[in-house]
Amino acid sequence: MKINTPNFRSFTLLLCGILLASGSFAQDMTWSRRMTDSFIARHKDSILVGKNTKTRWDYEQGLMLKAIEKVWYRTGEGKYFDYIRKDIDQYVKDDGSIRSYKFDDFNIDNIPPGRALLTLYQQTLPNKDKYKKAADLLWKQLEEQPRTKEGGFWHKKRYPYQMWLDGLFMGEPFAAEYSKIFNHPEHFDDIAKQFELIEKYAVDEKTGLVYHAYDESREQQWADKKTGRSPHFWGRAIGWYAIAIVDVLEYFPENHPKRAQLISYIKRLAPVLAKYQDKTSGVWYQIVDQGNREGNYFEASASCMFVYALAKASRLGYIPDTYAAVAKKGFDGILKNFVEVEADGLVSLNKTVSVGGLGGTPYRDGTYEYYLSEPIRKNDLKGIGPFIFASIEIEIAAENAVGKGKTVGLDYHFNREFRKNLNGQEEQFHYTWEDRFHSGFWLWGNTFRELGAKTVSVPAAPTAENLKNLSVYIIVDPDTKKETAEPNFVQAKDIAAIEKWVKAGGVLVLMANDTANCEIPHFNQLAKVFGIQFSNKNRNMVQGTQFEQGRLMIPKGDPIFKTASKIYIKELSPLTLTAPAKSGLTDQGDIIFGISKYGKGTVFAVGDPWLYNEYTDGRRIDTSFENFEAGKDLAQWLLKQASK
């Protein structure tokens, strides 16, 4: 039995809003997490799409896995990663072949699950080469995909000479990420071309809206004989296109000449989406420009897609930040018009149109009547995935003011270790922002970025010039000769530059390591300026998986760690302090965290790099530990100490 009376729904949504606003429930009660948990409860071990009775490699599967990945990055809950891995492992064999995937179909809808393959390949995992092989297979499909005369991908082999807006989402985010990871800079020109062709042939000159598809041959019954365009502006098609732009920009090189052009497309589209947003409800119609026409209705998937694209583009500065308000109004409308809380506590999404296509058998002619004839579904994955996307962006928007205008720099000078990257080339790793393996700080860096800050590396020695634009400067685990043949030890001139910067208001983070793996003597010369010393003692020496040996408890009411209460730090160097430094956490007589107010600045010190991916991503240590939450608490505190 479900309860869905207006009063009950209003009460339930209000209650959820109250829980969201309270600090202790914020992590558990976010809409992104509630919808994801509801989805997993309904699809416990595999993803069934629509009315299918068998699982298959499908774009809806890829959409949901990307949504779940976003929730994993937001929460550090390993169960979300495990779901992605287990789902993909049902399809991908050791040789990289993919169950139920047919290469010769040249169906661009089969590309989206490839994004999950790239996620898995970038993690610390055994036997992960199969994910690379499977991704290579999808890449090979794109390389051989039939094209229009001007180079646009056919949507499918059986849809010759046709470019659909859907296809930009299906193919290009994967292509962009693959190109970035595996060093195919030449392909970014081709990615840009796909968008150029849509802008050239599918954008309506009067409204600025984008037609669902374009037939270069003009042979299709649905195609205008002069323009090749389909006849209507279908909401979800435009939504796919908007998502494709903002997601591709995530991987597009900053210095690429076509990047500005891509940004111009979302700049052009944003005011158009705002114009056609229903002013009362905040959501969008199935046929975007015909809200007053009989039979038209508010549609969930398009509304969620528009909210996501506008919120993300606003957050990243592609469009003016005024569009954040448009996105927020849209999200409020989504909650009011589409979200349903069931009697069992699971969350549902209503009013997603099941499909929208052109051609085929029976023939879909693209008329207004056709788009209104397709069934409307509850909990359709094409709505749930974008709802999670949108929820994530609205959650980020609610908390990213703390870091706006601030820059967090991570030292790459004193810590300089190298390895072969995924392409066999030498790269710096170990406590770097870019390192997504267990050894990196990618996840903590993502937290800073979602809090509104910019993250940068600092590859040279600290000088007034190198530090002047930083709000927070993090130095982690300076190298000994064991880690680097020619390590850069902390020098007197380095200390002088850092001291002056902190005194003027900078926020410095010092993370040592156990004495066997960190160059303590020179590092201590720097720490001494602020009343801090890393001792030669090692504690929390964890044996194997006896994680409780690394347990530290945060007292209630701690001014820094407001949500985390139980954390994990192993093999750390306790501190000794003199004025002006004070203890931020003491355990069994050992000082774990040191805090020093120095001039206008602040120094935070700890004897271990405890917030690297291995101990924040939920995959390694016991789930009772809250390192991810602690990393977010610390990031917020550091940013609040920093002046802009």
XYZ file of C-alpha atoms in Angstrom:
644
model
C 0.000 0.000 0.000
C 1.258 3.485 -0.767
C 0.196 6.792 0.707
C 0.071 9.621 -1.778
C -2.533 12.097 -0.601
C -1.526 15.748 -1.087
C -1.417 16.360 2.671
C 0.698 13.291 3.349
C 3.111 14.096 0.524
C 3.440 17.694 1.680
C 4.102 16.581 5.233
C 6.661 13.985 4.150
C 8.530 16.392 1.884
C 8.512 19.001 4.654
C 9.866 16.463 7.129
C 12.634 15.450 4.709
C 13.490 19.119 4.235
C 13.787 19.583 7.993
C 16.062 16.549 8.252
C 18.170 17.819 5.369
C 18.676 21.102 7.181
C 19.864 19.490 10.403
C 23.593 18.803 10.586
C 23.437 15.282 11.996
C 21.025 14.033 9.337
C 22.411 15.973 6.360
C 24.550 13.129 5.051
C 21.833 10.497 5.409
C 18.861 12.461 4.139
C 20.052 14.139 0.963
C 17.718 13.551 -1.962
C 20.535 12.161 -4.088
C 21.279 9.499 -1.541
C 17.653 8.667 -0.791
C 16.859 8.195 -4.471
C 19.999 6.127 -5.025
C 19.294 3.900 -2.039
C 15.708 3.474 -3.249
C 16.964 2.515 -6.701
C 19.395 -0.048 -5.281
C 16.644 -1.487 -3.076
C 14.589 -2.073 -6.226
C 17.539 -3.287 -8.347
C 19.496 -5.218 -5.727
C 21.973 -7.095 -7.880
C 21.377 -5.980 -11.466
C 19.723 -3.227 -13.482
C 16.589 -4.123 -15.394
C 15.513 -1.489 -17.902
C 11.829 -0.834 -18.543
C 9.807 -3.978 -19.116
C 12.838 -6.127 -19.943
C 13.087 -9.474 -18.186
C 16.804 -9.843 -18.916
C 19.636 -7.457 -18.120
C 21.561 -6.042 -21.039
C 24.320 -3.570 -21.852
C 22.272 -0.398 -22.172
C 22.557 3.391 -22.012
C 20.108 3.549 -19.104
C 22.456 1.268 -17.193
C 25.335 3.637 -17.993
C 23.285 6.638 -16.903
C 22.473 5.062 -13.539
C 26.047 3.937 -12.895
C 27.273 7.499 -13.476
C 24.606 8.778 -11.079
C 25.675 6.262 -8.438
C 29.317 7.233 -8.975
C 28.432 10.849 -8.215
C 26.828 9.764 -4.937
C 29.941 7.730 -4.080
C 32.112 10.827 -4.556
C 29.724 12.857 -2.381
C 29.560 10.375 0.481
C 32.664 8.187 0.498
C 30.337 5.194 0.939
C 32.027 2.153 -0.550
C 28.733 0.348 -1.135
C 28.071 2.616 -4.108
C 31.392 1.751 -5.718
C 30.763 -1.933 -5.046
C 27.416 -1.714 -6.825
C 29.055 -0.215 -9.912
C 31.796 -2.836 -9.971
C 29.456 -5.783 -9.444
C 27.104 -4.577 -12.158
C 29.877 -4.094 -14.719
C 31.428 -7.448 -13.793
C 28.230 -9.173 -14.940
C 29.037 -8.028 -18.471
C 32.774 -7.620 -18.925
C 34.848 -10.757 -19.361
C 38.575 -11.072 -18.730
C 39.331 -10.596 -22.430
C 37.370 -7.324 -22.497
C 34.414 -8.683 -24.437
C 31.012 -7.456 -23.296
C 28.000 -9.714 -22.805
C 24.952 -8.667 -24.908
C 26.902 -5.905 -26.702
C 26.874 -6.049 -30.512
C 29.686 -4.091 -32.093
C 28.292 -4.323 -35.626
C 25.079 -2.523 -34.654
C 27.076 0.700 -34.422
C 24.504 1.868 -31.914
C 25.795 4.950 -30.134
C 23.359 4.194 -27.290
C 25.752 1.410 -26.263
C 28.562 3.789 -25.306
C 27.414 5.316 -21.931
C 28.301 2.307 -19.715
C 31.854 2.911 -20.911
C 32.088 5.782 -18.449
C 31.842 3.243 -15.618
C 34.636 1.229 -17.251
C 36.877 4.294 -17.120
C 35.984 4.896 -13.478
C 36.894 1.336 -12.544
C 40.133 1.379 -14.508
C 41.310 4.477 -12.646
C 40.943 2.807 -9.240
C 43.239 0.543 -7.278
C 41.754 -2.839 -8.247
C 43.075 -6.303 -9.128
C 42.616 -7.617 -12.678
C 41.370 -4.271 -13.920
C 42.900 -4.526 -17.396
C 39.630 -6.048 -18.593
C 37.925 -2.668 -18.073
C 40.510 -0.993 -20.288
C 40.025 -3.662 -22.967
C 36.257 -3.186 -22.869
C 36.658 0.598 -23.046
C 38.996 0.135 -26.024
C 36.248 -1.862 -27.735
C 33.763 0.992 -27.309
C 36.403 3.452 -28.473
C 36.925 1.290 -31.568
C 33.186 1.523 -32.243
C 33.383 5.323 -32.153
C 36.387 5.302 -34.462
C 34.465 3.218 -37.001
C 30.996 4.676 -36.394
C 29.329 5.606 -39.712
C 29.228 9.358 -40.261
C 27.419 12.018 -42.214
C 29.293 13.610 -45.088
C 30.447 16.377 -42.727
C 31.655 13.932 -40.080
C 28.729 13.659 -37.677
C 28.066 10.296 -36.039
C 25.016 8.421 -37.282
C 22.833 7.669 -34.295
C 22.752 4.000 -35.249
C 23.722 1.982 -38.300
C 20.024 1.467 -39.021
C 19.413 5.236 -38.839
C 21.658 6.368 -41.716
C 22.691 10.020 -42.080
C 20.824 10.974 -38.896
C 22.251 12.915 -35.972
C 20.088 12.902 -32.821
C 20.605 15.126 -29.796
C 20.563 11.974 -27.670
C 23.712 10.819 -29.448
C 25.794 13.702 -28.125
C 25.190 12.513 -24.561
C 25.634 8.864 -25.509
C 29.022 9.220 -27.146
C 30.857 12.419 -26.354
C 31.378 12.422 -22.551
C 32.917 8.952 -22.833
C 35.005 10.041 -25.811
C 36.250 13.110 -23.961
C 37.226 11.223 -20.810
C 38.848 8.416 -22.797
C 40.796 10.981 -24.830
C 42.030 12.702 -21.692
C 43.049 9.536 -19.869
C 44.726 7.791 -22.794
C 46.239 10.856 -24.414
C 44.295 11.322 -27.631
C 44.426 15.128 -27.915
C 43.568 14.971 -31.605
C 40.137 13.587 -30.850
C 38.937 16.721 -29.030
C 38.604 18.424 -32.405
C 36.257 15.643 -33.473
C 34.246 15.911 -30.255
C 33.838 19.629 -30.829
C 32.729 18.935 -34.407
C 29.766 16.838 -33.221
C 28.451 19.828 -31.271
C 29.238 22.238 -34.106
C 27.084 20.224 -36.479
C 24.140 20.171 -34.082
C 24.450 23.921 -33.579
C 24.653 24.393 -37.342
C 21.727 22.212 -38.374
C 19.400 21.606 -35.404
C 19.131 24.964 -33.589
C 15.979 26.943 -34.344
C 16.810 30.491 -35.392
C 13.678 31.999 -33.811
C 13.434 30.331 -30.400
C 16.983 29.103 -29.799
C 15.575 25.681 -28.939
C 17.102 22.582 -30.511
C 15.220 20.118 -32.693
C 15.361 16.450 -31.709
C 17.221 15.314 -34.800
C 18.636 16.183 -38.211
C 18.587 13.997 -41.334
C 21.367 14.942 -43.722
C 19.743 12.966 -46.543
C 16.315 14.581 -45.990
C 14.827 11.200 -46.877
C 13.026 10.486 -43.621
C 9.310 11.126 -43.430
C 9.859 13.155 -40.252
C 12.559 15.369 -41.818
C 11.829 18.803 -43.247
C 12.728 18.641 -46.944
C 14.646 21.931 -46.800
C 16.376 21.752 -43.407
C 16.388 18.026 -42.599
C 15.092 18.842 -39.107
C 12.531 16.903 -37.117
C 9.417 18.952 -36.395
C 9.338 19.497 -32.599
C 11.355 20.466 -29.527
C 11.262 17.393 -27.316
C 12.332 18.188 -23.768
C 14.472 15.159 -23.015
C 16.379 15.419 -26.288
C 17.384 18.982 -25.408
C 18.215 17.715 -21.919
C 20.583 15.083 -23.282
C 22.284 17.799 -25.299
C 22.637 20.172 -22.347
C 24.132 17.441 -20.140
C 26.518 16.449 -22.920
C 27.939 19.970 -23.128
C 28.634 20.407 -19.413
C 29.965 16.872 -18.979
C 32.309 17.069 -21.971
C 33.719 20.353 -20.675
C 34.809 18.481 -17.551
C 37.482 16.731 -19.619
C 38.101 19.215 -22.424
C 41.616 20.720 -22.249
C 41.670 24.232 -20.782
C 43.881 25.481 -23.608
C 42.004 23.860 -26.481
C 40.867 26.424 -29.082
C 37.401 24.845 -29.275
C 36.719 25.000 -25.531
C 35.376 28.558 -25.637
C 33.102 27.538 -28.488
C 31.621 24.705 -26.429
C 31.042 27.084 -23.529
C 29.282 29.455 -25.927
C 26.717 26.730 -26.688
C 25.594 26.417 -23.073
C 25.664 30.210 -22.775
C 23.334 30.394 -25.752
C 21.053 27.662 -24.436
C 20.767 28.773 -20.788
C 18.525 31.831 -21.343
C 16.374 29.779 -23.702
C 15.798 27.141 -21.022
C 15.023 29.856 -18.486
C 12.511 31.418 -20.876
C 10.565 28.186 -21.339
C 10.578 27.194 -17.663
C 6.989 27.223 -16.405
C 6.870 30.267 -14.156
C 4.379 28.778 -11.691
C 5.607 25.209 -11.264
C 9.306 25.761 -12.045
C 9.472 22.685 -14.303
C 9.347 22.127 -18.070
C 6.889 20.606 -20.516
C 7.245 17.454 -22.605
C 7.103 19.620 -25.755
C 9.066 22.551 -24.442
C 7.532 25.468 -26.332
C 3.866 24.436 -26.329
C 2.893 24.554 -22.690
C -0.623 25.789 -23.396
C -1.437 23.175 -26.003
C -3.932 20.462 -25.132
C -2.383 17.214 -23.984
C 1.034 18.620 -23.117
C 2.301 17.882 -19.603
C 5.099 18.556 -17.144
C 7.822 15.961 -17.771
C 10.277 14.795 -15.117
C 13.392 13.678 -17.001
C 13.782 16.865 -19.053
C 13.187 19.012 -15.974
C 15.897 17.139 -14.048
C 18.336 17.403 -16.948
C 17.810 21.144 -17.315
C 18.308 21.688 -13.583
C 21.544 19.687 -13.636
C 22.968 21.458 -16.676
C 22.064 24.949 -15.462
C 23.311 24.336 -11.921
C 26.589 22.764 -13.026
C 27.270 25.364 -15.725
C 26.553 28.136 -13.217
C 28.791 26.588 -10.553
C 31.699 26.198 -12.956
C 31.360 29.697 -14.362
C 30.270 28.806 -17.887
C 27.126 30.905 -17.475
C 26.251 33.741 -15.032
C 25.573 32.588 -11.480
C 22.047 34.021 -11.727
C 21.060 30.757 -13.417
C 21.633 28.959 -10.121
C 18.320 30.466 -9.006
C 16.615 29.112 -12.136
C 17.998 25.666 -11.309
C 16.916 25.894 -7.663
C 13.387 26.898 -8.672
C 13.353 23.967 -11.065
C 14.486 21.535 -8.388
C 11.856 22.777 -5.950
C 9.297 22.209 -8.703
C 10.618 18.684 -9.287
C 10.157 17.822 -5.616
C 6.637 19.215 -5.633
C 5.427 17.798 -8.943
C 7.266 14.509 -9.432
C 8.713 13.115 -6.187
C 6.675 10.643 -4.175
C 7.613 9.101 -0.829
C 6.140 5.621 -0.591
C 4.676 4.044 2.536
C 7.831 1.891 2.874
C 10.031 5.002 2.895
C 11.440 4.499 -0.601
C 11.466 7.483 -2.943
C 9.827 7.404 -6.377
C 9.862 9.709 -9.385
C 6.710 10.116 -11.457
C 5.948 11.425 -14.949
C 8.914 10.345 -17.017
C 8.038 9.678 -20.622
C 9.146 6.159 -21.506
C 10.760 6.924 -24.844
C 10.941 9.364 -27.702
C 12.284 8.292 -31.062
C 12.054 8.832 -34.783
C 11.536 6.360 -37.622
C 11.725 2.669 -36.901
C 8.890 0.149 -36.908
C 6.152 1.115 -36.213
C 7.160 4.408 -37.734
C 7.543 7.388 -35.372
C 6.852 10.537 -37.355
C 7.930 13.135 -34.797
C 4.569 14.878 -34.679
C 3.154 16.529 -31.574
C 0.648 13.686 -31.323
C 3.459 11.110 -31.460
C 5.417 12.617 -28.555
C 2.228 12.810 -26.483
C 1.341 9.187 -27.263
C 4.331 7.535 -25.600
C 3.601 5.979 -22.163
C 4.493 7.851 -18.997
C 6.315 5.759 -16.408
C 7.015 5.822 -12.728
C 10.647 5.248 -11.701
C 11.902 5.177 -15.256
C 15.678 5.198 -15.131
C 15.878 8.051 -17.626
C 14.230 10.170 -14.942
C 15.850 8.714 -11.832
C 19.411 9.120 -13.142
C 19.013 12.811 -14.027
C 17.165 13.397 -10.738
C 20.257 12.176 -8.892
C 22.472 14.307 -11.149
C 20.335 17.361 -10.369
C 20.163 16.605 -6.651
C 23.946 16.420 -6.426
C 24.351 19.831 -8.051
C 21.722 21.453 -5.827
C 23.437 19.966 -2.764
C 26.783 21.353 -3.912
C 25.243 24.765 -4.565
C 23.902 24.876 -1.008
C 27.377 24.609 0.523
C 29.946 25.957 -1.940
C 29.942 29.567 -0.776
C 32.601 28.784 1.849
C 35.262 28.199 -0.811
C 34.279 30.695 -3.491
C 37.195 32.821 -4.570
C 39.665 30.700 -2.599
C 42.500 28.515 -3.879
C 43.926 25.425 -2.206
C 47.485 24.612 -3.233
C 49.075 21.190 -2.739
C 52.870 20.970 -2.612
C 54.494 18.912 -5.389
C 58.041 20.111 -4.567
C 58.957 18.528 -1.242
C 56.804 15.494 -2.084
C 57.953 14.320 -5.545
C 57.448 10.621 -6.269
C 57.022 9.221 -9.766
C 55.541 6.153 -11.456
C 54.409 4.990 -14.887
C 50.921 6.236 -15.690
C 48.148 4.394 -17.560
C 49.925 5.156 -20.848
C 53.344 4.026 -19.651
C 54.595 7.598 -19.272
C 56.193 9.031 -16.149
C 53.860 10.964 -13.856
C 54.013 12.370 -10.352
C 51.820 10.523 -7.870
C 51.306 9.863 -4.144
C 49.292 12.515 -2.323
C 48.515 14.442 -5.511
C 45.166 15.876 -6.606
C 45.226 13.924 -9.885
C 45.972 10.497 -8.412
C 42.702 8.519 -8.265
C 44.397 5.369 -7.000
C 44.417 4.626 -3.292
C 47.643 6.600 -3.006
C 46.150 9.919 -4.109
C 44.263 12.920 -2.755
C 41.737 13.057 -5.612
C 38.722 12.538 -3.382
C 39.766 15.145 -0.804
C 40.492 17.546 -3.651
C 37.009 16.903 -5.008
C 35.615 17.870 -1.605
C 37.450 21.203 -1.733
C 36.178 21.806 -5.262
C 32.597 21.021 -4.320
C 32.949 23.494 -1.462
C 33.631 26.105 -4.128
C 37.429 26.319 -3.935
C 39.920 25.923 -6.747
C 42.613 23.254 -6.313
C 46.085 23.711 -7.804
C 49.460 22.052 -7.552
C 52.535 23.946 -6.357
C 55.441 22.240 -8.177
C 58.138 24.757 -7.268
C 59.703 25.817 -3.984
C 57.548 28.206 -1.938
C 58.213 31.869 -2.658
C 56.181 35.017 -2.159
C 55.209 34.822 -5.826
C 54.195 31.141 -5.688
C 52.151 31.573 -2.523
C 50.469 34.926 -3.107
C 47.321 33.537 -4.729
C 46.840 30.652 -2.294
C 44.323 30.647 0.531
C 45.419 27.223 1.834
C 48.829 25.595 1.287
C 49.188 21.871 2.055
C 52.573 20.168 2.478
C 52.431 16.377 2.791
C 55.114 13.798 3.599
C 58.367 15.430 2.363
C 60.556 12.856 0.639
C 63.543 11.040 2.003
C 66.206 9.684 -0.331
C 64.383 6.361 -0.149
C 61.409 7.819 -2.062
C 63.231 10.185 -4.426
C 66.807 10.055 -5.671
C 67.251 13.823 -5.296
C 64.698 15.019 -2.738
C 63.988 18.687 -2.096
C 64.539 19.249 1.621
C 62.923 22.212 3.364
C 65.432 25.086 3.339
C 65.749 28.288 5.371
C 64.511 30.413 2.455
C 61.456 28.156 2.155
C 60.709 28.626 5.839
C 61.046 32.393 5.577
C 58.638 32.592 2.634
C 56.058 30.372 4.316
C 56.303 32.174 7.658
C 55.691 35.539 6.031
C 52.744 34.156 4.059
C 51.108 32.617 7.136
C 51.634 35.765 9.195
C 49.799 37.718 6.491
C 46.778 35.407 6.723
C 47.636 32.181 4.911
C 46.388 28.804 6.130
C 49.117 26.146 6.243
C 48.550 22.399 6.585
C 51.484 20.194 7.600
C 51.020 16.439 7.215
C 53.979 14.286 8.146
C 54.146 10.485 8.164
C 55.706 7.819 10.313
C 59.404 8.501 10.765
C 60.472 5.707 8.394
C 58.630 7.309 5.478
C 59.003 11.043 5.963
C 61.909 13.476 6.022
C 61.201 14.748 9.532
C 64.327 16.796 10.488
C 64.001 19.536 7.843
C 60.210 19.458 8.018
C 60.468 20.053 11.749
C 62.499 23.202 11.150
C 59.479 24.631 9.376
C 56.981 23.336 11.953
C 59.088 24.737 14.820
C 58.376 28.307 13.698
C 54.740 27.755 14.648
C 55.394 25.894 17.922
C 54.947 22.416 16.434
C 57.264 19.401 16.323
C 56.704 15.933 14.872
C 58.060 13.398 17.375
C 60.105 10.284 16.657
C 57.433 8.157 18.254
C 55.140 6.031 16.095
C 51.695 4.986 17.302
C 48.557 3.256 16.000
C 50.635 0.513 14.436
C 47.849 -1.395 12.712
C 48.350 -5.075 11.994
C 46.683 -6.216 8.786
C 42.969 -5.516 8.855
C 42.697 -4.914 12.594
C 41.452 -1.423 11.866
C 40.367 -0.693 15.434
C 44.072 -0.351 16.224
C 43.946 2.881 14.236
C 40.842 4.251 15.922
C 40.678 7.775 17.275
C 37.537 9.317 18.746
C 36.553 12.952 18.222
C 34.867 14.490 21.274
C 31.368 15.845 20.845
C 31.281 19.546 20.114
C 34.709 19.619 18.463
C 35.079 22.990 16.683
C 36.653 21.429 13.556
C 35.167 17.971 13.219
C 31.484 18.728 13.601
C 30.091 15.601 11.943
C 32.830 12.960 12.262
C 33.191 11.176 15.585
C 35.302 8.105 14.800
C 38.331 8.366 12.527
C 41.170 6.136 11.384
C 44.834 7.152 11.399
C 47.578 4.548 11.400
C 51.323 4.762 12.010
C 51.303 8.434 12.844
C 53.821 10.680 14.504
C 52.377 12.434 17.588
C 53.198 16.102 18.157
C 54.924 18.142 20.804
C 53.750 21.733 21.074
C 54.893 25.059 22.445
C 53.179 28.439 22.280
C 51.403 29.589 20.203
C 50.383 26.053 19.188
C 47.604 24.211 20.996
C 46.250 20.693 20.826
C 43.312 20.039 18.527
C 42.998 16.407 19.663
C 44.787 14.490 22.402
C 44.518 10.728 22.830
C 46.107 8.766 25.688
C 48.473 11.646 26.355
C 49.557 11.943 22.699
C 48.781 15.104 20.753
C 47.301 14.083 17.396
C 46.312 17.440 15.858
C 48.108 20.731 16.441
C 46.653 24.177 15.731
C 48.688 27.345 15.729
C 47.340 30.869 15.290
C 50.263 32.833 13.896
C 49.827 36.478 12.996
C 46.710 36.634 10.857
C 47.167 33.042 9.719
C 46.537 29.501 10.893
C 48.574 26.289 10.892
C 47.079 22.805 11.210
C 49.428 19.838 11.732
C 49.025 16.069 11.927
C 51.568 13.271 11.791
C 50.048 11.310 8.896
C 48.513 11.984 5.417
C 45.384 10.199 6.679
C 42.919 11.671 4.156
C 44.215 9.972 1.009
C 41.797 7.955 -1.120
C 42.476 4.595 0.501
C 41.026 5.810 3.784
C 38.265 8.102 2.511
C 36.601 6.179 -0.339
C 34.850 3.586 1.818
C 36.514 0.613 0.156
C 39.292 -0.268 2.551
C 38.519 0.340 6.206
C 35.543 -0.602 8.355
C 32.429 1.427 7.551
C 32.190 2.632 11.154
C 35.095 5.020 10.491
C 34.267 8.500 9.216
C 37.392 9.704 7.458
C 35.435 11.025 4.481
C 33.236 13.126 6.745
C 36.288 14.237 8.702
C 37.992 15.328 5.483
C 34.992 17.455 4.621
C 34.843 18.904 8.123
C 38.520 19.813 7.952
C 38.219 21.279 4.455
C 35.339 23.512 5.555
C 37.249 24.660 8.637
C 40.414 25.427 6.682
C 38.503 27.435 4.097
C 36.719 29.383 6.812
C 40.076 30.312 8.358
C 41.259 31.669 5.009
C 40.601 35.182 3.850
C 39.831 35.580 0.138
